PDB file of C-alpha atoms in Angstrom:
ATOM      1  CA  MET B 216       3.819 -20.108  10.799  1.00 81.00           C
ATOM      2  CA  ASP B 217       1.503 -20.889   7.962  1.00 91.00           C
ATOM      3  CA  PHE B 218      -0.628 -18.285   5.978  1.00 92.00           C
ATOM      4  CA  ARG B 219      -3.776 -18.957   7.985  1.00 93.00           C
ATOM      5  CA  GLU B 220      -1.908 -18.495  11.264  1.00 95.00           C
ATOM      6  CA  LYS B 221      -0.339 -15.246  10.001  1.00 94.00           C
ATOM      7  CA  LEU B 222      -3.847 -13.971   9.019  1.00 95.00           C
ATOM      8  CA  ASP B 223      -5.176 -14.831  12.388  1.00 95.00           C
ATOM      9  CA  ALA B 224      -2.305 -12.919  14.070  1.00 96.00           C
ATOM     10  CA  ILE B 225      -2.993  -9.609  12.251  1.00 96.00           C
ATOM     11  CA  TRP B 226      -5.569  -8.283  14.703  1.00 96.00           C
ATOM     12  CA  ASP B 227      -3.507  -8.947  17.840  1.00 95.00           C
ATOM     13  CA  ARG B 228      -0.501  -7.294  16.191  1.00 94.00           C
ATOM     14  CA  ILE B 229      -2.195  -4.088  15.002  1.00 95.00           C
ATOM     15  CA  SER B 230      -4.111  -3.581  18.233  1.00 94.00           C
ATOM     16  CA  ASN B 231      -1.024  -3.824  20.410  1.00 90.00           C
ATOM     17  CA  ARG B 232      -0.176  -0.563  22.213  1.00 87.00           C
ATOM     18  CA  GLU B 233       3.564  -0.804  21.172  1.00 84.00           C
ATOM     19  CA  PHE B 234       2.541  -1.180  17.543  1.00 86.00           C
ATOM     20  CA  LEU B 235       0.179   1.812  17.706  1.00 86.00           C
ATOM     21  CA  GLU B 236       2.827   4.033  19.123  1.00 81.00           C
ATOM     22  CA  ASN B 237       4.720   3.467  15.773  1.00 68.00           C
ATOM     23  CA  LYS B 238       8.247   3.890  17.036  1.00 65.00           C
ATOM     24  CA  GLY B 239      11.141   1.498  16.920  1.00 61.00           C
ATOM     25  CA  VAL B 240      14.085   1.082  19.227  1.00 54.00           C
ATOM     26  CA  ALA B 241      15.857   4.041  17.599  1.00 59.00           C
ATOM     27  CA  ASN B 242      12.658   6.068  17.352  1.00 59.00           C
ATOM     28  CA  GLU B 243      12.466   5.285  13.655  1.00 62.00           C
ATOM     29  CA  VAL B 244       9.021   5.306  11.892  1.00 64.00           C
ATOM     30  CA  ARG B 245       7.695   1.864  11.509  1.00 79.00           C
ATOM     31  CA  TYR B 246       6.454   0.601   8.123  1.00 84.00           C
ATOM     32  CA  TYR B 247       5.408  -2.947   7.735  1.00 89.00           C
ATOM     33  CA  VAL B 248       5.004  -5.492   4.927  1.00 89.00           C
ATOM     34  CA  PHE B 249       2.632  -8.390   4.986  1.00 92.00           C
ATOM     35  CA  ASP B 250       3.579 -10.566   2.058  1.00 91.00           C
ATOM     36  CA  TYR B 251       1.548 -13.506   0.775  1.00 92.00           C
ATOM     37  CA  GLU B 252       1.334 -15.740  -2.249  1.00 91.00           C
ATOM     38  CA  ALA B 253      -0.639 -14.087  -5.071  1.00 91.00           C
ATOM     39  CA  CYS B 254      -2.931 -17.114  -5.200  1.00 92.00           C
ATOM     40  CA  ASN B 255      -4.242 -16.006  -1.811  1.00 95.00           C
ATOM     41  CA  GLU B 256      -5.314 -12.619  -3.065  1.00 94.00           C
ATOM     42  CA  PHE B 257      -9.060 -13.177  -2.559  1.00 95.00           C
ATOM     43  CA  ILE B 258      -8.507 -14.641   0.893  1.00 96.00           C
ATOM     44  CA  MET B 259      -6.326 -11.598   1.733  1.00 96.00           C
ATOM     45  CA  ARG B 260      -8.942  -9.123   0.508  1.00 96.00           C
ATOM     46  CA  GLN B 261     -11.696 -10.855   2.636  1.00 97.00           C
ATOM     47  CA  LYS B 262      -9.424 -10.710   5.626  1.00 98.00           C
ATOM     48  CA  ILE B 263      -8.826  -7.008   5.177  1.00 97.00           C
ATOM     49  CA  ALA B 264     -12.516  -6.436   4.819  1.00 98.00           C
ATOM     50  CA  ASP B 265     -13.110  -8.486   8.000  1.00 97.00           C
ATOM     51  CA  LEU B 266     -10.534  -6.513   9.920  1.00 98.00           C
ATOM     52  CA  ILE B 267     -12.058  -3.208   8.834  1.00 97.00           C
ATOM     53  CA  LYS B 268     -15.520  -4.418   9.816  1.00 97.00           C
ATOM     54  CA  LYS B 269     -14.279  -5.611  13.224  1.00 97.00           C
ATOM     55  CA  ASN B 270     -12.556  -2.319  13.956  1.00 97.00           C
ATOM     56  CA  ASN B 271     -14.405   0.105  16.270  1.00 96.00           C
ATOM     57  CA  PRO B 272     -12.313   3.201  16.418  1.00 95.00           C
ATOM     58  CA  GLU B 273     -13.940   4.531  19.590  1.00 94.00           C
ATOM     59  CA  ASN B 274     -13.298   1.328  21.517  1.00 95.00           C
ATOM     60  CA  ASP B 275     -10.084   0.193  19.793  1.00 95.00           C
ATOM     61  CA  GLY B 276      -8.341   3.643  19.900  1.00 92.00           C
ATOM     62  CA  PHE B 277      -7.372   3.347  16.215  1.00 94.00           C
ATOM     63  CA  GLN B 278      -9.062   3.403  12.849  1.00 96.00           C
ATOM     64  CA  ILE B 279      -8.054   1.070  10.016  1.00 97.00           C
ATOM     65  CA  VAL B 280      -7.887   3.037   6.795  1.00 96.00           C
ATOM     66  CA  GLU B 281      -7.467   1.207   3.598  1.00 97.00           C
ATOM     67  CA  TYR B 282      -5.840   2.892   0.572  1.00 95.00           C
ATOM     68  CA  ASP B 283      -6.347   0.617  -2.490  1.00 95.00           C
ATOM     69  CA  LEU B 284      -3.749   1.994  -4.868  1.00 91.00           C
ATOM     70  CA  TYR B 285      -5.702   0.908  -7.857  1.00 90.00           C
ATOM     71  CA  LYS B 286      -8.851   2.577  -6.764  1.00 93.00           C
ATOM     72  CA  MET B 287      -6.954   5.753  -5.919  1.00 91.00           C
ATOM     73  CA  ILE B 288      -5.359   5.940  -9.420  1.00 88.00           C
ATOM     74  CA  ILE B 289      -8.815   5.435 -11.035  1.00 90.00           C
ATOM     75  CA  GLU B 290     -10.324   8.099  -8.787  1.00 92.00           C
ATOM     76  CA  ILE B 291      -7.549  10.627  -9.666  1.00 90.00           C
ATOM     77  CA  LEU B 292      -7.926   9.762 -13.451  1.00 90.00           C
ATOM     78  CA  GLU B 293     -11.625  10.323 -13.238  1.00 92.00           C
ATOM     79  CA  GLU B 294     -11.297  13.521 -11.229  1.00 92.00           C
ATOM     80  CA  ARG B 295      -9.064  14.892 -13.868  1.00 89.00           C
ATOM     81  CA  GLY B 296     -10.945  13.593 -16.791  1.00 90.00           C
ATOM     82  CA  TYR B 297      -8.151  11.279 -18.037  1.00 89.00           C
ATOM     83  CA  VAL B 298      -9.846   7.884 -18.169  1.00 89.00           C
ATOM     84  CA  ASP B 299     -10.930   8.169 -21.832  1.00 90.00           C
ATOM     85  CA  LYS B 300      -7.577   9.697 -22.723  1.00 89.00           C
ATOM     86  CA  CYS B 301      -5.651   6.874 -21.116  1.00 87.00           C
ATOM     87  CA  ILE B 302      -7.717   4.316 -23.121  1.00 89.00           C
ATOM     88  CA  LYS B 303      -6.950   6.255 -26.330  1.00 90.00           C
ATOM     89  CA  PHE B 304      -3.199   6.600 -25.395  1.00 86.00           C
ATOM     90  CA  GLU B 305      -2.900   2.813 -24.973  1.00 88.00           C
ATOM     91  CA  GLN B 306      -4.692   2.016 -28.161  1.00 92.00           C
ATOM     92  CA  THR B 307      -2.946   4.657 -30.418  1.00 93.00           C
ATOM     93  CA  LYS B 308       0.467   5.101 -28.756  1.00 92.00           C
ATOM     94  CA  GLY B 309       1.062   1.941 -26.697  1.00 89.00           C
ATOM     95  CA  ARG B 310       1.521   0.901 -23.172  1.00 87.00           C
ATOM     96  CA  GLU B 311       4.950   2.576 -22.682  1.00 88.00           C
ATOM     97  CA  TYR B 312       3.504   5.961 -23.658  1.00 89.00           C
ATOM     98  CA  LEU B 313       0.543   5.286 -21.302  1.00 86.00           C
ATOM     99  CA  TYR B 314       2.824   4.401 -18.484  1.00 84.00           C
ATOM    100  CA  ASN B 315       4.840   7.549 -18.976  1.00 87.00           C
ATOM    101  CA  ALA B 316       1.725   9.671 -19.126  1.00 87.00           C
ATOM    102  CA  ILE B 317       0.290   8.127 -15.918  1.00 85.00           C
ATOM    103  CA  VAL B 318       3.618   8.590 -14.087  1.00 83.00           C
ATOM    104  CA  LYS B 319       3.669  12.244 -15.166  1.00 86.00           C
ATOM    105  CA  LEU B 320       0.038  12.843 -14.284  1.00 86.00           C
ATOM    106  CA  LEU B 321       0.435  11.319 -10.864  1.00 84.00           C
ATOM    107  CA  ARG B 322       3.788  13.070 -10.371  1.00 84.00           C
ATOM    108  CA  LEU B 323       5.130   9.794  -9.043  1.00 75.00           C
ATOM    109  CA  THR B 324       8.686  10.955  -9.189  1.00 72.00           C
ATOM    110  CA  THR B 325       8.234  14.344  -7.587  1.00 72.00           C
ATOM    111  CA  ASP B 326       7.563  15.902  -4.179  1.00 75.00           C
ATOM    112  CA  GLN B 327       4.015  16.522  -5.473  1.00 82.00           C
ATOM    113  CA  ASN B 328       3.226  12.740  -5.678  1.00 83.00           C
ATOM    114  CA  LEU B 329      -0.624  12.673  -5.833  1.00 88.00           C
ATOM    115  CA  ILE B 330      -0.792   9.271  -4.200  1.00 87.00           C
ATOM    116  CA  VAL B 331       1.400  10.196  -1.249  1.00 86.00           C
ATOM    117  CA  ASN B 332      -0.294  13.508  -0.839  1.00 88.00           C
ATOM    118  CA  ARG B 333      -3.757  12.032  -0.849  1.00 91.00           C
ATOM    119  CA  ILE B 334      -2.759   9.591   1.910  1.00 89.00           C
ATOM    120  CA  MET B 335      -1.149  12.373   3.988  1.00 88.00           C
ATOM    121  CA  GLU B 336      -4.161  14.598   3.592  1.00 90.00           C
ATOM    122  CA  THR B 337      -6.811  12.025   4.439  1.00 91.00           C
ATOM    123  CA  ALA B 338      -5.278   9.628   7.019  1.00 91.00           C
ATOM    124  CA  PRO B 339      -6.720  10.410  10.516  1.00 91.00           C
ATOM    125  CA  ALA B 340      -4.307  10.883  13.404  1.00 88.00           C
ATOM    126  CA  ASN B 341      -5.225   7.640  14.991  1.00 90.00           C
ATOM    127  CA  ALA B 342      -5.070   5.475  11.895  1.00 92.00           C
ATOM    128  CA  VAL B 343      -3.541   2.257  10.954  1.00 94.00           C
ATOM    129  CA  VAL B 344      -2.939   2.566   7.263  1.00 93.00           C
ATOM    130  CA  PHE B 345      -3.483  -0.438   5.006  1.00 96.00           C
ATOM    131  CA  LEU B 346      -1.985  -0.135   1.523  1.00 93.00           C
ATOM    132  CA  THR B 347      -3.538  -2.598  -0.931  1.00 94.00           C
ATOM    133  CA  GLY B 348      -3.949  -3.015  -4.624  1.00 90.00           C
ATOM    134  CA  VAL B 349      -0.259  -3.264  -5.364  1.00 85.00           C
ATOM    135  CA  GLY B 350      -0.566  -6.106  -7.768  1.00 84.00           C
ATOM    136  CA  LYS B 351      -3.434  -4.538  -9.586  1.00 83.00           C
ATOM    137  CA  MET B 352      -1.414  -1.434 -10.494  1.00 81.00           C
ATOM    138  CA  TYR B 353       1.815  -2.962 -11.668  1.00 72.00           C
ATOM    139  CA  PRO B 354       3.779  -1.632 -13.585  1.00 71.00           C
ATOM    140  CA  TYR B 355       2.286   1.800 -13.148  1.00 68.00           C
ATOM    141  CA  ILE B 356       3.002   1.920  -9.474  1.00 71.00           C
ATOM    142  CA  ARG B 357       5.892   0.108  -7.979  1.00 67.00           C
ATOM    143  CA  ALA B 358       5.658  -0.876  -4.401  1.00 67.00           C
ATOM    144  CA  HIS B 359       9.122   0.325  -3.429  1.00 63.00           C
ATOM    145  CA  ASN B 360       8.505   3.753  -4.933  1.00 71.00           C
ATOM    146  CA  ILE B 361       5.319   4.245  -2.915  1.00 74.00           C
ATOM    147  CA  LEU B 362       7.013   3.113   0.294  1.00 74.00           C
ATOM    148  CA  ASN B 363      10.089   5.160  -0.241  1.00 71.00           C
ATOM    149  CA  ASN B 364       8.119   8.394  -1.066  1.00 74.00           C
ATOM    150  CA  LEU B 365       5.646   7.887   1.740  1.00 78.00           C
ATOM    151  CA  HIS B 366       8.301   6.994   4.296  1.00 72.00           C
ATOM    152  CA  GLN B 367      10.074  10.373   3.638  1.00 70.00           C
ATOM    153  CA  VAL B 368       7.033  12.481   4.647  1.00 69.00           C
ATOM    154  CA  PHE B 369       4.491  10.387   6.431  1.00 77.00           C
ATOM    155  CA  ASP B 370       5.413   9.280   9.991  1.00 76.00           C
ATOM    156  CA  LYS B 371       2.424   9.722  12.225  1.00 79.00           C
ATOM    157  CA  VAL B 372       0.824   6.295  12.103  1.00 85.00           C
ATOM    158  CA  PRO B 373       1.792   2.745  11.282  1.00 89.00           C
ATOM    159  CA  VAL B 374       1.673   1.816   7.567  1.00 89.00           C
ATOM    160  CA  ILE B 375       1.260  -1.738   6.412  1.00 92.00           C
ATOM    161  CA  MET B 376       1.685  -2.800   2.748  1.00 89.00           C
ATOM    162  CA  PHE B 377      -0.173  -5.961   1.852  1.00 94.00           C
ATOM    163  CA  TYR B 378       2.038  -7.404  -0.798  1.00 86.00           C
ATOM    164  CA  PRO B 379       1.118 -10.146  -3.301  1.00 87.00           C
ATOM    165  CA  GLY B 380       4.595 -11.687  -3.608  1.00 84.00           C
ATOM    166  CA  ASN B 381       7.760 -12.066  -1.635  1.00 79.00           C
ATOM    167  CA  TRP B 382       9.671  -9.644   0.558  1.00 74.00           C
ATOM    168  CA  ASN B 383      12.828 -10.964   2.082  1.00 73.00           C
ATOM    169  CA  GLY B 384      13.539  -7.867   4.213  1.00 69.00           C
ATOM    170  CA  GLN B 385      15.592  -6.244   1.454  1.00 69.00           C
ATOM    171  CA  SER B 386      13.838  -6.646  -1.838  1.00 69.00           C
ATOM    172  CA  LEU B 387      10.344  -7.076  -3.137  1.00 67.00           C
ATOM    173  CA  SER B 388       9.313  -9.646  -5.786  1.00 69.00           C
ATOM    174  CA  LEU B 389       5.825  -9.096  -7.070  1.00 71.00           C
ATOM    175  CA  PHE B 390       3.884 -12.337  -7.598  1.00 72.00           C
ATOM    176  CA  GLY B 391       7.124 -14.021  -6.610  1.00 63.00           C
ATOM    177  CA  THR B 392       8.471 -13.565 -10.154  1.00 64.00           C
ATOM    178  CA  ILE B 393       8.891  -9.801 -10.904  1.00 60.00           C
ATOM    179  CA  ASP B 394      11.676  -7.809  -9.322  1.00 59.00           C
ATOM    180  CA  ASP B 395       9.859  -4.855  -7.733  1.00 56.00           C
ATOM    181  CA  GLY B 396      12.863  -3.085  -6.321  1.00 56.00           C
ATOM    182  CA  ASN B 397      14.675  -2.820  -2.996  1.00 57.00           C
ATOM    183  CA  TYR B 398      13.142  -1.623   0.220  1.00 56.00           C
ATOM    184  CA  TYR B 399      15.034  -1.903   3.436  1.00 61.00           C
ATOM    185  CA  ARG B 400      13.144   0.186   5.893  1.00 72.00           C
ATOM    186  CA  ALA B 401      10.113  -1.950   6.544  1.00 76.00           C
ATOM    187  CA  PHE B 402       9.588  -4.712   9.065  1.00 82.00           C
ATOM    188  CA  PRO B 403       7.521  -7.903   8.735  1.00 84.00           C
ATOM    189  CA  LEU B 404       4.061  -7.439  10.213  1.00 86.00           C
ATOM    190  CA  ILE B 405       3.965 -11.063  11.315  1.00 90.00           C
ATOM    191  CA  GLN B 406       7.032 -13.172  11.738  1.00 80.00           C
TER     192      GLN B 406
END
């Protein structure tokens, strides 16, 4: 199946009753990855916007909720008054210091992960969650970390990560060139 065919199959997949019930054969929570070539990023963004526009929660029985990880990070930094500090950190102390400061601020390695908690607090009960913006946040947020942390605590609705790179069912490769870590618990959204 080529990229365009995979795009065209998304709506049928996410509106399927079995998909919306969000349970696998062994009653495991279902997380999905839709991987695509990074050169198709703008096509993917448009497709996501089109799917959100097409979605009528009252008629469809579900609501697509997009969480752009990049936008979430910027919102959190703005809420806490850290945007200017981050710019200064990068200029005066370097990217590694900035990376560590952002990881600490967002609590990415703790149970108080601000990204995961925001998704848990705001996702409606009938949602289909779209995670986007993965490529824009590298290396500050790693896809496998978000999926692992979210998977441990969030099991009420289907979650789809739109991933600009390759996922072979075991490991993620951002942009097809950067090892982004292992993640075994997801399923391909479209095969």
